[in-house]
XYZ file of C-alpha atoms in Angstrom:
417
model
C 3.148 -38.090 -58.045
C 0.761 -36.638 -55.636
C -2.350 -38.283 -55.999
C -0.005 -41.439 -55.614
C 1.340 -40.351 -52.250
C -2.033 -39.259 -51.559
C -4.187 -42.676 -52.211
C -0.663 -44.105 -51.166
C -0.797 -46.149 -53.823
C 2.416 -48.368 -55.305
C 2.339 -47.275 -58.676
C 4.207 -45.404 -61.725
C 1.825 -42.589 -63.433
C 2.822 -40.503 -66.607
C 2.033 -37.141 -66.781
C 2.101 -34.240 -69.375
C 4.152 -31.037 -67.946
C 6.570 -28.525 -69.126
C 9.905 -27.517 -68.728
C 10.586 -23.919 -67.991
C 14.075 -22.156 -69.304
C 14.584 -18.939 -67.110
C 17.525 -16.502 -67.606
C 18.081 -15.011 -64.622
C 14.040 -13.936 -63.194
C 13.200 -14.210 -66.914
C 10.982 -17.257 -68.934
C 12.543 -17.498 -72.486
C 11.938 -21.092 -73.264
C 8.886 -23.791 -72.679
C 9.308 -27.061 -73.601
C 7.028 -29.745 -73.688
C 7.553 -33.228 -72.190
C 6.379 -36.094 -70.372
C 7.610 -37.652 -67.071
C 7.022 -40.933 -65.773
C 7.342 -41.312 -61.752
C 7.941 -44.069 -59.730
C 7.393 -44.416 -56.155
C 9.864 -47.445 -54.206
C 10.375 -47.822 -50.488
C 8.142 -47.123 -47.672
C 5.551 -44.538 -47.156
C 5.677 -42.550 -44.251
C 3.843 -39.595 -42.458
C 2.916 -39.058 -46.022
C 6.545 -38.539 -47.885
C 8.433 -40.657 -49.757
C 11.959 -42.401 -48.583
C 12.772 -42.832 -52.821
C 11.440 -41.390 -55.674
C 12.335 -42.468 -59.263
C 11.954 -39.607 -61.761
C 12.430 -39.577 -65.589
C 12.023 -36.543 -67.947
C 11.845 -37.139 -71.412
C 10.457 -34.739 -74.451
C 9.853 -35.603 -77.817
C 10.750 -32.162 -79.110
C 14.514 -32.070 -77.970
C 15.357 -35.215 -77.539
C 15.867 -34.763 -73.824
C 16.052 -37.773 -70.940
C 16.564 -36.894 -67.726
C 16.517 -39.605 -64.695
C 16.385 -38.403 -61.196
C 17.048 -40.720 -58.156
C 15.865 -38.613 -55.050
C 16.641 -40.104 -51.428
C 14.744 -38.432 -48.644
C 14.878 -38.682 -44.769
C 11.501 -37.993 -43.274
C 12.320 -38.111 -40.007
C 15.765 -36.125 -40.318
C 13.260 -33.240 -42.317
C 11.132 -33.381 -39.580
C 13.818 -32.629 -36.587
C 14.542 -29.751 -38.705
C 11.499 -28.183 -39.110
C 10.504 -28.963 -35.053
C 13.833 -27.236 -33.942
C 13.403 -24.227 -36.350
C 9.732 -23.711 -35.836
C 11.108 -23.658 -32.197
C 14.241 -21.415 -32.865
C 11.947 -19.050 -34.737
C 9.216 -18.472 -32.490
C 11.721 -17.900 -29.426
C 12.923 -15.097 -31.560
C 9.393 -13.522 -32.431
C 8.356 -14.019 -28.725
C 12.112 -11.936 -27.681
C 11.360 -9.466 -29.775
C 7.354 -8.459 -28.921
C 8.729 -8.451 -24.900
C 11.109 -6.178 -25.980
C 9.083 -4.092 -28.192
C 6.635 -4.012 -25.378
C 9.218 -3.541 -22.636
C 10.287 -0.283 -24.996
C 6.863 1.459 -25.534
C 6.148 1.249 -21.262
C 9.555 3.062 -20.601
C 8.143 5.709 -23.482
C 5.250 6.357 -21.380
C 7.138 6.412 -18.422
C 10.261 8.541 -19.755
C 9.178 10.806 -23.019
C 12.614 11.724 -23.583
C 12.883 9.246 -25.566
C 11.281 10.055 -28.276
C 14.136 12.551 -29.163
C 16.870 10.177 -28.608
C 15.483 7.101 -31.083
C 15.908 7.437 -34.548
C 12.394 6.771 -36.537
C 14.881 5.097 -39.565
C 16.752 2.472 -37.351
C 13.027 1.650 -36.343
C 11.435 2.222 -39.620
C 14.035 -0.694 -40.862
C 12.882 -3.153 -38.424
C 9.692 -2.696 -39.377
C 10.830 -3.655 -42.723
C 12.177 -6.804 -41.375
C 9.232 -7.788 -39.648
C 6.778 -6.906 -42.719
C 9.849 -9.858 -44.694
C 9.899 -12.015 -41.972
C 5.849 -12.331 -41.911
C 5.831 -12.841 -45.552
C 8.125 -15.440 -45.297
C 7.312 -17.593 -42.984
C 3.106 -17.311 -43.987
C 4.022 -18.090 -47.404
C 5.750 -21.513 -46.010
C 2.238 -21.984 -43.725
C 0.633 -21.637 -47.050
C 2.777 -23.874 -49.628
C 2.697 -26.512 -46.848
C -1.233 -25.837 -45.859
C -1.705 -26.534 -49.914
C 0.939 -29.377 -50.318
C 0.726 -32.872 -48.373
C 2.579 -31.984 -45.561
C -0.366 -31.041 -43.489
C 1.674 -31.416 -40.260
C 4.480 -28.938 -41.467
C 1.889 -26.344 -41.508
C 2.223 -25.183 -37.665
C 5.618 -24.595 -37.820
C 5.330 -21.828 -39.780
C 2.016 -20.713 -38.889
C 2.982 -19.595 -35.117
C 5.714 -17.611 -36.083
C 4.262 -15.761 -38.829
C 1.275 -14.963 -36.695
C 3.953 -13.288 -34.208
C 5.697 -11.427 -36.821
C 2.631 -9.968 -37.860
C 1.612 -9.478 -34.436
C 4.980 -7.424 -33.733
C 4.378 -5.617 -37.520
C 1.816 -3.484 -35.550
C 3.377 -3.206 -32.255
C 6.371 -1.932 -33.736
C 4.143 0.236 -35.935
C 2.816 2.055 -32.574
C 5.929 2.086 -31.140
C 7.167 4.183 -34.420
C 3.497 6.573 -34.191
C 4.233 7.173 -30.189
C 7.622 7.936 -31.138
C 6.305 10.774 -33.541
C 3.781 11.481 -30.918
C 6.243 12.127 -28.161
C 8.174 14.311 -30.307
C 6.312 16.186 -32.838
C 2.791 16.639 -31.005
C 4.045 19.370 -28.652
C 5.048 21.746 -31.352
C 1.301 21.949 -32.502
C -1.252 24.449 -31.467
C -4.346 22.976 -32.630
C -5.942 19.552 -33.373
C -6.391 20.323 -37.001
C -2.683 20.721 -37.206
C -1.695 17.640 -35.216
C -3.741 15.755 -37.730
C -2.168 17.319 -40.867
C 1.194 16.616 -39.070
C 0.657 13.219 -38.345
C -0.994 12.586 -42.072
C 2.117 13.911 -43.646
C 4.073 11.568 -41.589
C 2.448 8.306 -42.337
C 2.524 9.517 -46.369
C 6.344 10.217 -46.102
C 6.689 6.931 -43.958
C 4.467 4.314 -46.185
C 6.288 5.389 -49.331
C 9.093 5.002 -47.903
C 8.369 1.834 -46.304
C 7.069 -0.336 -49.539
C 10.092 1.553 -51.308
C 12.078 -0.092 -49.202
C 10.404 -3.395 -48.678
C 10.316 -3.829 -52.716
C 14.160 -3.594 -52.845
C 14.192 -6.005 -50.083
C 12.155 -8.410 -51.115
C 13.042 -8.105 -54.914
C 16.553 -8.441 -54.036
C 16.522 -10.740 -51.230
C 19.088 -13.004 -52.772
C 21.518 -10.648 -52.966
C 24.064 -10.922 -50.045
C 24.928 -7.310 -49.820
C 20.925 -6.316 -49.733
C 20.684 -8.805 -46.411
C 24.020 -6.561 -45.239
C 22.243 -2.990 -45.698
C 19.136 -3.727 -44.501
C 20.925 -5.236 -41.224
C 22.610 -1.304 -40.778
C 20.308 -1.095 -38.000
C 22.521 1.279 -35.219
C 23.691 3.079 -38.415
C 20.819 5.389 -38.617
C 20.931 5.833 -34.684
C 24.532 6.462 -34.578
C 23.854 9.345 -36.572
C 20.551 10.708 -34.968
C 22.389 10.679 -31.370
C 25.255 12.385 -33.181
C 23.398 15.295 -34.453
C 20.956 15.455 -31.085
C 24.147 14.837 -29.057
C 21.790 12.734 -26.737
C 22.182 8.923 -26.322
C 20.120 6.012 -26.198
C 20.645 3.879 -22.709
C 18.243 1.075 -23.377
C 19.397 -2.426 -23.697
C 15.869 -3.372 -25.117
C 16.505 -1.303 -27.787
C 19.654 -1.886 -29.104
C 19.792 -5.961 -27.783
C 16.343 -6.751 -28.158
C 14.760 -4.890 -31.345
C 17.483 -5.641 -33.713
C 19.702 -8.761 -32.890
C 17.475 -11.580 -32.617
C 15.932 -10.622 -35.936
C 19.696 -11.294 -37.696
C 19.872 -14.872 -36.345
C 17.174 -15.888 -38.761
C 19.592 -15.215 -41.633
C 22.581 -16.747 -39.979
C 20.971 -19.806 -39.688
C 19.985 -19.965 -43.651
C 23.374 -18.852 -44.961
C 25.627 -20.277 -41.802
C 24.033 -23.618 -41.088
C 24.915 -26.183 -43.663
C 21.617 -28.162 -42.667
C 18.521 -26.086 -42.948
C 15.707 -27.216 -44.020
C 15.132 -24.836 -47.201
C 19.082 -26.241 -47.784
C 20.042 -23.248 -48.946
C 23.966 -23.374 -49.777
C 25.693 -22.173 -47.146
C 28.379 -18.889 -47.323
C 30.607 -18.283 -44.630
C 31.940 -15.017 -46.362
C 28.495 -13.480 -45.850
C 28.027 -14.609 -42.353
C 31.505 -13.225 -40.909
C 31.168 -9.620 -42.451
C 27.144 -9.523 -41.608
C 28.937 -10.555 -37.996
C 31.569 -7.865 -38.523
C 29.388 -5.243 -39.346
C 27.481 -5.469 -36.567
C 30.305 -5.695 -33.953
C 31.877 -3.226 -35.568
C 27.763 -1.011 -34.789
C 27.563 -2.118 -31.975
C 30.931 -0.938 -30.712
C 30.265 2.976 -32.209
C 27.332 2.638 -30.178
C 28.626 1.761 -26.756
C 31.616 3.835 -27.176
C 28.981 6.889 -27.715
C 27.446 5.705 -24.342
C 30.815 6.088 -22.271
C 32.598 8.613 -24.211
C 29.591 10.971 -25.528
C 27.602 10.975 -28.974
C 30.037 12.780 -30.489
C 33.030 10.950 -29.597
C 34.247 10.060 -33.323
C 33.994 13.701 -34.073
C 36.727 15.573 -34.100
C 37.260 18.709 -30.992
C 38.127 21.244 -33.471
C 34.752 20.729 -35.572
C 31.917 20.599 -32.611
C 30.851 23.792 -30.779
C 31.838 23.933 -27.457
C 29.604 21.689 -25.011
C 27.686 23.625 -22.235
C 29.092 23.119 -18.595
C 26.169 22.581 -15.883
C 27.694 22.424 -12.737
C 28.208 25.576 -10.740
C 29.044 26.758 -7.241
C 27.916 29.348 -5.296
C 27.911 30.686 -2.000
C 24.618 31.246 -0.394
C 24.370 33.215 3.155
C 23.194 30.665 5.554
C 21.147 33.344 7.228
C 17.712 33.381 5.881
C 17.168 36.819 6.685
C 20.054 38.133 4.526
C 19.275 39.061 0.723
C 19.508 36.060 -1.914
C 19.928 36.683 -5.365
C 18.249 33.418 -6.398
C 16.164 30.858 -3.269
C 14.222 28.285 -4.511
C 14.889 25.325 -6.956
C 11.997 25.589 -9.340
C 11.227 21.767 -9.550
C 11.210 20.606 -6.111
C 10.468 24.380 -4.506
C 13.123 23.580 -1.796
C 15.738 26.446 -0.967
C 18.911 25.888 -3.082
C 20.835 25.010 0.046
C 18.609 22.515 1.385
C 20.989 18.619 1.462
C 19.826 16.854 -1.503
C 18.482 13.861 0.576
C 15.506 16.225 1.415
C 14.469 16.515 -2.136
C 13.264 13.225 -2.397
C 9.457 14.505 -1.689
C 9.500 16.334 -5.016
C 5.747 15.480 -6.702
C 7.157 16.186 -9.630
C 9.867 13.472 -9.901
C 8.122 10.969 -7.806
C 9.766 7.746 -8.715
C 11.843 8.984 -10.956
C 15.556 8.479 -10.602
C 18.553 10.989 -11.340
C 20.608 10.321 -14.311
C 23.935 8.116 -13.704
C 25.921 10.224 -15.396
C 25.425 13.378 -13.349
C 27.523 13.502 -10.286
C 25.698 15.068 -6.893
C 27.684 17.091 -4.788
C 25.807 17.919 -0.634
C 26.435 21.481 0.163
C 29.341 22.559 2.155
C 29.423 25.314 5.261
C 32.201 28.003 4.886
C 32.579 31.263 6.914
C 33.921 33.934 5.171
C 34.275 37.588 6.402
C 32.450 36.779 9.567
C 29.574 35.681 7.561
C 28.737 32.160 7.455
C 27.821 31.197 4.203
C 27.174 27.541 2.190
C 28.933 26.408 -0.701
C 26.263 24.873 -3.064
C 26.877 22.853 -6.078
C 23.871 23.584 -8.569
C 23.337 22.800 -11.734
C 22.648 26.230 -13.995
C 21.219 25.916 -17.583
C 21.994 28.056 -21.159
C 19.074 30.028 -20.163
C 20.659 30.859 -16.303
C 18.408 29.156 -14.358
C 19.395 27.176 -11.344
C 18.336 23.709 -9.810
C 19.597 21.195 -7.626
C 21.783 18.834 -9.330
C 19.084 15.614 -8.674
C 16.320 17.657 -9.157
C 17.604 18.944 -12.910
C 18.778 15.746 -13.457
C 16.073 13.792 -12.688
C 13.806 15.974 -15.005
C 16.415 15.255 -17.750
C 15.005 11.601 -17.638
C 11.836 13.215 -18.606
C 12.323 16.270 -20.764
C 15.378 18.039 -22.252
C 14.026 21.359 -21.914
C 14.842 24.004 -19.259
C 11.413 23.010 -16.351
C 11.097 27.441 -15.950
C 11.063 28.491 -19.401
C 10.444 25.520 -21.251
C 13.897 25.909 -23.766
C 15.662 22.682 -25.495
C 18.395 21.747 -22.747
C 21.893 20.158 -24.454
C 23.171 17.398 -23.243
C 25.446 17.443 -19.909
């Protein structure tokens, strides 16, 4: 039937073919027939409006007639608006993959607070999404739908294009923070070698199950446990994510692709449609994506029981500092902006260190206040002291927070406030 739409000829051809019994993934039969095809209607763009099929083998006694009614220019719409729907989503998710490894560079802190598994499964979705939609370029680029072939061509380009950014993200993660904890070169490089053998078995572990058992509703639903891994890293860290790149734009647009397959009774593969798997995939993720922002207003560990967690480390201090310069000071100098303690916290702008940088939203600053007591005048400063006792000024500590969770004097692992 090909070389006829080919030459685009009005004919009927037999051919000599077999049928193929599966059970399940499984051959167990072959049988032998021959078909006889008929081509009626118009020929357009290369496809046919009717096609007249019959099946008939000697050996069984089987005859089969197939009537098949096609709408080239309805298959067509489809394809345009999905090749378009698709590649929105690829382009969405490189900004924000991009948008994710500047604010690394820019704030290194980061690489504590995201979990390498909620990232590590996105990559997993791009390596699926890339094999889909190149095998499409290629059983279209080999068919006779020439035309067909950039629709799928763009957007697996793209996927494989974010496969690798996503891949550096995941490295500069590991970079950011592993890399500090080693002395010397040679053991940065056996670090980072044991990483990428732990990661790429895990990886094609995981992409076998996907891919094997990509049919299987409930595989789509556990690979989509994106936050799930996250949830639990910011948990155990008590630190939070605050990125809307990461949690809107790595993960979400990905899950659209299989909501349209399974929730849009017209696609183009016309795959039958199933509601039930559409409304708990949907479910599950509101039901993420709620743990998550709840974590952001009421703290990582919010689903966690008082009685189990440790008790949390309290920052904010106040002291009274003589206003005289001349009299004694147990402690005079912020260590990150080298201001005295009871300079007003508008002056600490001209920090070098924290050029540019601004002080964490959470943290509440607090100007000094003037109090005489005994005779004596003396200021009332709100500072912020860390587990190891040293003191800073509130935007100054705070600010560095955005940077590194570790005490700026003596370089120890700061909890979150």
């Amino acid at each position: 039937s090909e070389m006829c739409i080919r030459d685009r000829k009005w004919t009927t051809q037999k051919h000599n073919m077999k049928i193929v019994i599966y059970d399940g993934m499984t051959p167990i039969q072959e049988v032998p027939c021959e078909v006889s095809a008929e081509m009626v209607g118009v020929i357009r763009s290369s496809h046919l409006n009717d096609l007249n099929l019959t099946i008939r083998s000697s050996l069984c006694s089987l005859n089969i007639d197939i009537s098949l009614r096609t709408n080239p220019t309805n298959y067509i719409v489809k394809l345009t608006l999905y090749g378009i729907f698709v590649t929105f989503i690829a382009v969405i998710l490189l900004y924000a993959t991009f948008n994710l490894i500047t604010k690394l560079a820019d704030y290194p802190v980061q690489g504590q607070q995201i979990s390498l598994l909620s990232v590590g499964m996105s990559l997993v979705w791009d390596c699926s999404l890339y094999s889909l939609h190149s095998s499409l370029a290629i059983n279209f680029f080999g068919g006779t739908s020439l035309d067909y072939f950039t629709f799928f061509l763009v957007p697996g380009v793209l996927f494989l294009i974010q496969f690798f950014l996503e891949f550096n993200y995941i490295l500069r993660l590991w970079d950011s923070r592993y890399a500090p904890h080693f002395n010397t070169r040679r053991e940065y490089l056996e670090g980072i070698v044991t990483f990428l053998l732990k990661f790429l078995i895990l990886f094609l572990g995981s992409l076998y199950v996907v891919n094997r058992y990509l049919a299987s509703p409930w595989i789509i639903i556990i690979s989509a446990s994106f936050y799930v891994p996250q949830i639990i890293h910011s948990a155990w860290n008590k630190s939070v994510v605050r990125e809307s790149s990461y949690f809107l734009g790595l993960f979400l647009p990905k899950l659209l692709i299989p909501i349209y397959f399974y929730g849009c009774p017209n696609n183009f593969l016309e795959l039958k449609p199933m509601p039930w798997l559409v409304a708990v995939l949907l479910s599950w993720i509101f039901v993420q994506l709620c743990v998550s922002g709840l974590q952001l207003l009421l703290g990582a560990q919010w689903f966690i029981p008082a009685f189990l967690l440790p008790p949390r480390h309290k920052y904010f201090v106040t002291l009274e500092l003589p206003s005289d310069p001349e009299q004694p000071r147990e402690i005079e100098k912020c260590p990150v902006c080298m201001s005295d303690l009871d300079e007003e916290p508008s002056t600490l702008q001209r920090s070098p260190l924290l050029h540019g940088v601004r002080a964490r939203s959470d943290i509440q600053l607090t100007a000094p206040q003037s109090t005489e007591v005994l005779g004596k005048r003396t200021k009332k400063c709100h500072l912020m002291r860390t587990p190891c006792s040293h003191y800073f000024h509130p935007e100054c500590l705070s600010g560095w927070m955005r940077i590194k969770m570790e005490c700026p004097t003596c370089r120890a692992a700061l909890p979150e406030p």
